[in-house]
Amino acid sequence: MSGTAQIGVTGLAVMGRNLARNFARNGFTVAVHNRTASKTRSLVEEFGDEGTFVPAESAEEFVAALERPRRLIIMVKAGAPTDAVIEEFAPLLEEGDVIIDGGNAHFADTRRREKELRERGIHFVGVGISGGEEGALHGPSIMPGGSVESYASLGPLLERIAAKAPDGAPTVAHIGPDGAGHFVKMVHNGIEYADMQLIAEAYHLLRAVAGYSPAKIAETFRTWNTGRLDSYLIEITAEVLAHTDEATGKPFVDIVTDQAEQKGTGRWTVQIALDLGVPVSGIAEAVFARSLSGHAGLREASRSLPGPTAAPLSEADAARFADQVEQALYASKIVSYTQGFHQIQAGSDEYDWNIDLGSVAAIWRAGCIIRAAFLDRIREAYDTQRELPSLLSDKQFAEEIGAAQEDWRAVVATAVHQGVPTPGFAAALSYYDALRAERLPAALTQGQRDFFGAHTYRRTDREGSFHTLWGGDRSEVSTD
């Protein structure tokens, strides 16, 4: 069947296999290849009835099976393995063919690869795919970056296999040139880290302060999921908290070691935010919270440190506190998304990607891990106000967060008083207060910098840069 496959997938671990099956289920002829040929044969044997697969045992066979322009998706580990596969297949391709990297690549690697392959006449598309193995099979949120020409060739296929938002729109859009797609996927994962941390803090507060059992908290989360917090992560949190360990009869959450792991995209988000000068404090605190949880020895050595003793709440007070936690969670989530979209805009400006923030919100409405009902409102906010500087500048979001702030502050104060760590809630509130402050203590910081390093400062009453001669008469000189 030479030259009959409309798309090819190489790398048939769980994500690659499910993505290939998704294409086949949607009517495409799919060439499949894996370094270990048994995985290719296994896929066809197990799922051949789902559509048309063209198995290939060699790179040459795989490329020959693809129709022109060839579209080849790489689903292997990020880094050196991806480069190795590119170098294996690129010499076999022709001008106008498209290589697609569907892994969690660093966007800087994607930019490098796109430039190198463009010089060889080959399109390279870095595609962020969110939704895990289930999303890959049933419909993920897809974030492709690359040339307009490559999307014209690849887009119709991706639109067919993507998840569908409530209004029926496929959750895929051309994000922008070179590394734009992988950059947006990186920030998506950063927001995911923050979202998960905030949910975990809400659980911790309900358990440690309100005195709720995991089963009771599961019911609380199910209730929240019927309102403005409606989202995939709230939904699965309720499922996890309601689960009982079969071996011990204990709540599942109590038999899991309290050390959260990470694959690195959250760290990348924070590292790149520092490079761009964008404050993503909520995401950073989520990354650090996972890091701290893993330092078992340090935590063990510190458990005897003094702290407050939690005071039990009455049933009525616990219910009231739970309502306050819902307000704090919602307000903090708005801040997390605000920081994430700010970083996407900064990256777009830095690399001249011209990313449409409304479009990004639209393709996160289904398929991805952070899919949530309020993303539709985020899409509307950016679609109607193209120059919106921040989600907190949107009238409706500003009103909601304003209405939540008293309960938000009460929750953070209670957490401090009871000794329950809430770095996510506290960081989100500090960010909010810093944005609305008339003046920040940064003026003092800059004065200190000028004192010890002659770094200069700007004045509020006239233009120019100045330096104070801090010895002697402390006269001021203009440095312009």
Tab-separated table of C-alpha atoms in Angstrom, residues 91-432:
chain	number	residue	atom	x	y	z
A	91	PRO	CA	17.063	12.289	4.892
A	92	LEU	CA	14.211	10.153	3.555
A	93	LEU	CA	11.810	13.075	3.167
A	94	GLU	CA	11.338	15.630	0.390
A	95	GLU	CA	10.671	19.334	0.191
A	96	GLY	CA	7.264	20.235	1.607
A	97	ASP	CA	6.968	17.164	3.836
A	98	VAL	CA	6.039	17.709	7.489
A	99	ILE	CA	7.613	16.297	10.649
A	100	ILE	CA	5.458	16.719	13.745
A	101	ASP	CA	6.782	16.398	17.296
A	102	GLY	CA	3.900	15.453	19.574
A	103	GLY	CA	6.000	15.062	22.718
A	104	ASN	CA	6.515	17.437	25.649
A	105	ALA	CA	9.508	19.148	24.061
A	106	HIS	CA	11.083	22.314	25.367
A	107	PHE	CA	9.991	25.121	23.060
A	108	ALA	CA	13.608	26.244	22.557
A	109	ASP	CA	14.430	22.807	21.117
A	110	THR	CA	11.401	23.130	18.847
A	111	ARG	CA	12.587	26.513	17.588
A	112	ARG	CA	16.023	25.057	16.836
A	113	ARG	CA	14.614	22.030	15.039
A	114	GLU	CA	12.166	24.118	13.034
A	115	LYS	CA	14.966	26.378	11.782
A	116	GLU	CA	17.261	23.481	10.905
A	117	LEU	CA	14.587	21.568	9.000
A	118	ARG	CA	13.264	24.682	7.274
A	119	GLU	CA	16.715	25.150	5.779
A	120	ARG	CA	16.375	21.609	4.364
A	121	GLY	CA	12.954	22.366	2.877
A	122	ILE	CA	11.051	20.327	5.485
A	123	HIS	CA	8.301	21.734	7.691
A	124	PHE	CA	8.603	21.056	11.401
A	125	VAL	CA	5.604	21.379	13.688
A	126	GLY	CA	5.874	21.266	17.476
A	127	VAL	CA	2.494	20.126	18.768
A	128	GLY	CA	1.417	20.337	22.380
A	129	ILE	CA	-1.075	17.555	23.138
A	130	SER	CA	-3.000	17.619	26.403
A	131	GLY	CA	-5.430	15.121	27.817
A	132	GLY	CA	-3.213	12.188	28.686
A	133	GLU	CA	-3.680	8.742	27.198
A	134	GLU	CA	-7.487	9.008	27.281
A	135	GLY	CA	-7.379	12.340	25.501
A	136	ALA	CA	-5.028	10.977	22.854
A	137	LEU	CA	-7.564	8.239	22.118
A	138	HIS	CA	-10.871	10.048	22.473
A	139	GLY	CA	-9.932	13.642	21.646
A	140	PRO	CA	-7.212	15.859	23.137
A	141	SER	CA	-6.661	19.586	23.189
A	142	ILE	CA	-4.033	20.235	20.517
A	143	MET	CA	-1.621	23.189	20.328
A	144	PRO	CA	0.364	23.159	17.059
A	145	GLY	CA	3.086	25.643	16.245
A	146	GLY	CA	4.838	25.972	12.909
A	147	SER	CA	4.426	27.598	9.525
A	148	VAL	CA	1.049	28.577	8.089
A	149	GLU	CA	1.741	26.209	5.188
A	150	SER	CA	2.300	23.251	7.491
A	151	TYR	CA	-0.961	23.917	9.317
A	152	ALA	CA	-2.832	24.082	6.020
A	153	SER	CA	-1.652	20.518	5.401
A	154	LEU	CA	-1.966	19.163	8.943
A	155	GLY	CA	-4.794	21.203	10.431
A	156	PRO	CA	-7.778	19.380	8.874
A	157	LEU	CA	-6.525	16.069	10.296
A	158	LEU	CA	-5.970	17.501	13.775
A	159	GLU	CA	-9.362	19.182	13.753
A	160	ARG	CA	-10.992	15.797	13.101
A	161	ILE	CA	-9.326	14.029	16.056
A	162	ALA	CA	-9.405	16.883	18.593
A	163	ALA	CA	-11.889	17.085	21.445
A	164	LYS	CA	-14.993	19.140	20.798
A	165	ALA	CA	-15.902	22.080	23.017
A	166	PRO	CA	-19.498	22.474	24.252
A	167	ASP	CA	-20.298	24.580	21.181
A	168	GLY	CA	-18.951	21.836	18.885
A	169	ALA	CA	-15.719	23.634	17.936
A	170	PRO	CA	-12.620	21.416	17.724
A	171	THR	CA	-10.104	22.201	20.449
A	172	VAL	CA	-7.197	22.882	18.125
A	173	ALA	CA	-5.877	26.057	16.510
A	174	HIS	CA	-2.686	27.197	14.840
A	175	ILE	CA	-0.910	28.844	17.782
A	176	GLY	CA	1.897	30.559	15.876
A	177	PRO	CA	5.341	30.016	14.319
A	178	ASP	CA	8.098	27.578	15.377
A	179	GLY	CA	7.970	26.925	19.150
A	180	ALA	CA	4.677	28.707	19.910
A	181	GLY	CA	2.682	25.491	20.307
A	182	HIS	CA	5.088	23.868	22.735
A	183	PHE	CA	5.404	27.158	24.648
A	184	VAL	CA	1.646	27.340	25.160
A	185	LYS	CA	1.563	23.668	26.181
A	186	MET	CA	4.327	24.392	28.704
A	187	VAL	CA	2.319	27.225	30.260
A	188	HIS	CA	-0.799	25.047	30.191
A	189	ASN	CA	1.097	22.550	32.341
A	190	GLY	CA	2.301	25.335	34.632
A	191	ILE	CA	-1.292	26.442	35.217
A	192	GLU	CA	-2.130	22.774	35.803
A	193	TYR	CA	0.503	22.631	38.562
A	194	ALA	CA	-0.992	25.729	40.216
A	195	ASP	CA	-4.545	24.459	39.853
A	196	MET	CA	-3.683	21.107	41.437
A	197	GLN	CA	-1.845	22.797	44.311
A	198	LEU	CA	-4.783	25.081	45.053
A	199	ILE	CA	-7.190	22.140	45.053
A	200	ALA	CA	-4.842	20.233	47.366
A	201	GLU	CA	-4.714	23.215	49.737
A	202	ALA	CA	-8.515	23.402	49.757
A	203	TYR	CA	-8.631	19.698	50.686
A	204	HIS	CA	-6.024	20.223	53.419
A	205	LEU	CA	-7.974	23.115	54.930
A	206	LEU	CA	-11.269	21.244	54.871
A	207	ARG	CA	-9.660	18.309	56.593
A	208	ALA	CA	-7.359	20.056	59.098
A	209	VAL	CA	-9.553	23.044	59.972
A	210	ALA	CA	-13.141	22.039	59.172
A	211	GLY	CA	-12.511	18.484	60.378
A	212	TYR	CA	-14.113	16.875	57.330
A	213	SER	CA	-13.384	13.275	56.328
A	214	PRO	CA	-12.124	12.521	52.802
A	215	ALA	CA	-15.596	11.180	51.915
A	216	LYS	CA	-17.226	14.394	53.161
A	217	ILE	CA	-14.719	16.485	51.213
A	218	ALA	CA	-15.473	14.403	48.112
A	219	GLU	CA	-19.135	15.360	48.442
A	220	THR	CA	-18.151	18.995	48.911
A	221	PHE	CA	-16.083	18.907	45.721
A	222	ARG	CA	-18.934	17.244	43.826
A	223	THR	CA	-21.183	20.115	44.891
A	224	TRP	CA	-18.590	22.673	43.818
A	225	ASN	CA	-18.315	20.945	40.455
A	226	THR	CA	-21.947	21.826	39.704
A	227	GLY	CA	-21.178	25.540	39.925
A	228	ARG	CA	-18.517	27.996	38.790
A	229	LEU	CA	-15.678	25.602	39.739
A	230	ASP	CA	-16.945	23.038	37.216
A	231	SER	CA	-13.773	21.458	35.798
A	232	TYR	CA	-12.032	18.194	35.083
A	233	LEU	CA	-9.625	18.554	38.004
A	234	ILE	CA	-12.418	19.219	40.527
A	235	GLU	CA	-14.317	16.228	39.119
A	236	ILE	CA	-11.437	13.780	39.452
A	237	THR	CA	-10.498	15.159	42.887
A	238	ALA	CA	-13.899	14.085	44.160
A	239	GLU	CA	-13.331	10.619	42.689
A	240	VAL	CA	-9.898	10.275	44.297
A	241	LEU	CA	-11.143	11.433	47.702
A	242	ALA	CA	-14.148	9.100	47.607
A	243	HIS	CA	-12.012	6.056	46.793
A	244	THR	CA	-11.356	3.493	49.555
A	245	ASP	CA	-8.203	1.368	49.508
A	246	GLU	CA	-9.259	-2.239	49.049
A	247	ALA	CA	-6.346	-3.712	51.006
A	248	THR	CA	-6.726	-1.626	54.174
A	249	GLY	CA	-10.229	-0.196	54.078
A	250	LYS	CA	-8.730	3.237	54.633
A	251	PRO	CA	-9.365	6.315	52.488
A	252	PHE	CA	-7.146	5.982	49.425
A	253	VAL	CA	-5.607	9.413	50.033
A	254	ASP	CA	-4.327	8.208	53.432
A	255	ILE	CA	-2.313	5.303	52.045
A	256	VAL	CA	-0.521	7.339	49.348
A	257	THR	CA	2.900	8.707	50.323
A	258	ASP	CA	2.641	12.489	50.550
A	259	GLN	CA	5.450	13.183	48.083
A	260	ALA	CA	4.336	14.645	44.749
A	261	GLU	CA	6.496	14.037	41.712
A	262	GLN	CA	6.894	16.094	38.546
A	263	LYS	CA	8.134	15.657	34.994
A	264	GLY	CA	9.573	19.129	34.492
A	265	THR	CA	7.138	21.283	32.504
A	266	GLY	CA	6.154	23.201	35.635
A	267	ARG	CA	9.816	23.975	36.333
A	268	TRP	CA	10.269	25.083	32.728
A	269	THR	CA	7.331	27.453	33.087
A	270	VAL	CA	8.886	29.104	36.125
A	271	GLN	CA	12.375	29.213	34.612
A	272	ILE	CA	11.133	30.855	31.415
A	273	ALA	CA	8.945	33.261	33.393
A	274	LEU	CA	12.082	34.417	35.208
A	275	ASP	CA	13.825	34.938	31.865
A	276	LEU	CA	10.852	36.951	30.589
A	277	GLY	CA	10.463	38.880	33.834
A	278	VAL	CA	6.881	37.689	34.317
A	279	PRO	CA	5.608	37.073	37.881
A	280	VAL	CA	4.042	33.599	38.015
A	281	SER	CA	4.218	33.278	41.788
A	282	GLY	CA	1.289	30.845	42.014
A	283	ILE	CA	2.881	28.426	39.562
A	284	ALA	CA	6.249	28.820	41.282
A	285	GLU	CA	4.769	28.026	44.691
A	286	ALA	CA	3.122	24.918	43.238
A	287	VAL	CA	6.454	23.721	41.863
A	288	PHE	CA	8.204	24.432	45.160
A	289	ALA	CA	5.437	22.693	47.120
A	290	ARG	CA	6.059	19.509	45.144
A	291	SER	CA	9.790	19.895	45.694
A	292	LEU	CA	9.376	20.392	49.441
A	293	SER	CA	7.090	17.369	49.712
A	294	GLY	CA	9.884	15.200	48.334
A	295	HIS	CA	12.449	16.224	50.975
A	296	ALA	CA	11.385	13.491	53.411
A	297	GLY	CA	14.463	13.748	55.614
A	298	LEU	CA	14.175	17.510	56.020
A	299	ARG	CA	10.493	17.215	56.878
A	300	GLU	CA	11.139	14.446	59.390
A	301	ALA	CA	13.833	16.506	61.101
A	302	SER	CA	11.495	19.508	61.332
A	303	ARG	CA	8.334	17.911	62.699
A	304	SER	CA	9.147	18.838	66.283
A	305	LEU	CA	9.214	22.559	65.488
A	306	PRO	CA	6.660	24.493	67.557
A	307	GLY	CA	3.376	25.572	66.013
A	308	PRO	CA	-0.268	26.286	66.887
A	309	THR	CA	-2.738	23.647	67.960
A	310	ALA	CA	-5.772	23.433	65.700
A	311	ALA	CA	-9.068	24.314	67.359
A	312	PRO	CA	-12.035	22.164	66.272
A	313	LEU	CA	-14.947	23.950	64.581
A	314	SER	CA	-18.628	23.416	65.217
A	315	GLU	CA	-20.663	21.879	62.403
A	316	ALA	CA	-22.133	25.256	61.460
A	317	ASP	CA	-18.724	26.980	61.569
A	318	ALA	CA	-17.209	24.196	59.479
A	319	ALA	CA	-19.904	24.631	56.820
A	320	ARG	CA	-19.316	28.384	56.794
A	321	PHE	CA	-15.575	27.829	56.507
A	322	ALA	CA	-16.109	25.433	53.579
A	323	ASP	CA	-18.004	28.195	51.761
A	324	GLN	CA	-15.099	30.556	52.388
A	325	VAL	CA	-12.640	27.997	51.020
A	326	GLU	CA	-14.708	27.780	47.821
A	327	GLN	CA	-14.402	31.557	47.433
A	328	ALA	CA	-10.657	31.449	48.069
A	329	LEU	CA	-10.185	28.589	45.622
A	330	TYR	CA	-12.103	30.359	42.870
A	331	ALA	CA	-10.289	33.675	43.371
A	332	SER	CA	-6.890	31.963	43.464
A	333	LYS	CA	-7.692	30.014	40.282
A	334	ILE	CA	-8.475	33.274	38.481
A	335	VAL	CA	-5.066	34.581	39.560
A	336	SER	CA	-3.318	31.424	38.305
A	337	TYR	CA	-4.891	31.756	34.868
A	338	THR	CA	-4.134	35.480	34.891
A	339	GLN	CA	-0.448	34.762	35.470
A	340	GLY	CA	-0.386	32.009	32.834
A	341	PHE	CA	-1.989	34.149	30.133
A	342	HIS	CA	0.362	37.008	31.028
A	343	GLN	CA	3.297	34.680	30.411
A	344	ILE	CA	1.878	33.547	27.065
A	345	GLN	CA	1.472	37.168	25.996
A	346	ALA	CA	5.037	37.971	27.097
A	347	GLY	CA	6.393	34.969	25.176
A	348	SER	CA	4.386	35.971	22.136
A	349	ASP	CA	5.850	39.487	22.281
A	350	GLU	CA	9.394	38.231	22.858
A	351	TYR	CA	9.395	35.761	19.956
A	352	ASP	CA	7.020	37.632	17.617
A	353	TRP	CA	4.439	34.825	17.603
A	354	ASN	CA	1.267	36.952	17.568
A	355	ILE	CA	-0.630	34.443	19.727
A	356	ASP	CA	-4.392	34.946	20.012
A	357	LEU	CA	-5.158	34.535	23.736
A	358	GLY	CA	-8.867	34.074	23.096
A	359	SER	CA	-8.061	31.201	20.764
A	360	VAL	CA	-5.849	29.602	23.424
A	361	ALA	CA	-8.675	29.762	25.971
A	362	ALA	CA	-11.052	28.291	23.383
A	363	ILE	CA	-8.950	25.189	22.737
A	364	TRP	CA	-8.533	24.557	26.468
A	365	ARG	CA	-12.312	24.252	26.944
A	366	ALA	CA	-12.272	20.485	26.297
A	367	GLY	CA	-9.787	17.646	26.017
A	368	CYS	CA	-7.050	19.075	28.217
A	369	ILE	CA	-6.317	18.601	31.915
A	370	ILE	CA	-7.232	22.170	32.915
A	371	ARG	CA	-10.510	22.204	30.989
A	372	ALA	CA	-13.038	24.191	32.978
A	373	ALA	CA	-16.368	25.915	32.468
A	374	PHE	CA	-14.960	29.383	33.097
A	375	LEU	CA	-12.535	29.099	30.177
A	376	ASP	CA	-15.429	30.042	27.919
A	377	ARG	CA	-15.659	33.325	29.796
A	378	ILE	CA	-11.896	33.812	29.509
A	379	ARG	CA	-12.241	33.299	25.740
A	380	GLU	CA	-15.027	35.900	25.613
A	381	ALA	CA	-12.979	38.378	27.656
A	382	TYR	CA	-10.022	38.223	25.252
A	383	ASP	CA	-12.187	38.070	22.135
A	384	THR	CA	-14.090	41.226	23.061
A	385	GLN	CA	-11.083	43.103	24.494
A	386	ARG	CA	-8.081	42.319	22.312
A	387	GLU	CA	-5.800	44.632	24.304
A	388	LEU	CA	-6.918	43.354	27.709
A	389	PRO	CA	-3.792	43.734	29.887
A	390	SER	CA	-4.894	41.115	32.422
A	391	LEU	CA	-7.855	38.898	33.241
A	392	LEU	CA	-8.183	40.967	36.395
A	393	SER	CA	-8.847	43.968	34.163
A	394	ASP	CA	-11.992	42.296	32.835
A	395	LYS	CA	-15.038	43.814	34.561
A	396	GLN	CA	-16.775	40.528	35.376
A	397	PHE	CA	-13.690	38.772	36.726
A	398	ALA	CA	-12.731	41.881	38.724
A	399	GLU	CA	-16.198	41.992	40.285
A	400	GLU	CA	-16.091	38.288	41.170
A	401	ILE	CA	-12.680	38.427	42.747
A	402	GLY	CA	-13.700	41.570	44.616
A	403	ALA	CA	-16.751	39.783	45.992
A	404	ALA	CA	-14.561	36.836	47.052
A	405	GLN	CA	-11.760	38.796	48.662
A	406	GLU	CA	-13.066	39.009	52.241
A	407	ASP	CA	-13.545	35.243	52.462
A	408	TRP	CA	-10.239	34.731	50.627
A	409	ARG	CA	-8.435	36.835	53.220
A	410	ALA	CA	-10.225	35.061	56.047
A	411	VAL	CA	-9.126	31.664	54.734
A	412	VAL	CA	-5.488	32.712	54.439
A	413	ALA	CA	-5.598	34.278	57.914
A	414	THR	CA	-7.173	31.129	59.364
A	415	ALA	CA	-4.559	28.966	57.681
A	416	VAL	CA	-1.773	31.071	59.211
A	417	HIS	CA	-3.449	31.040	62.628
A	418	GLN	CA	-3.965	27.255	62.514
A	419	GLY	CA	-0.529	26.495	61.050
A	420	VAL	CA	-1.817	24.944	57.811
A	421	PRO	CA	0.501	25.685	54.854
A	422	THR	CA	-1.290	27.385	51.964
A	423	PRO	CA	1.475	28.776	49.724
A	424	GLY	CA	-0.785	28.839	46.663
A	425	PHE	CA	-3.664	30.750	48.262
A	426	ALA	CA	-1.274	33.166	49.977
A	427	ALA	CA	0.803	33.809	46.841
A	428	ALA	CA	-2.333	34.448	44.777
A	429	LEU	CA	-3.647	36.922	47.330
A	430	SER	CA	-0.283	38.713	47.563
A	431	TYR	CA	-0.180	39.010	43.765
A	432	TYR	CA	-3.680	40.495	43.764
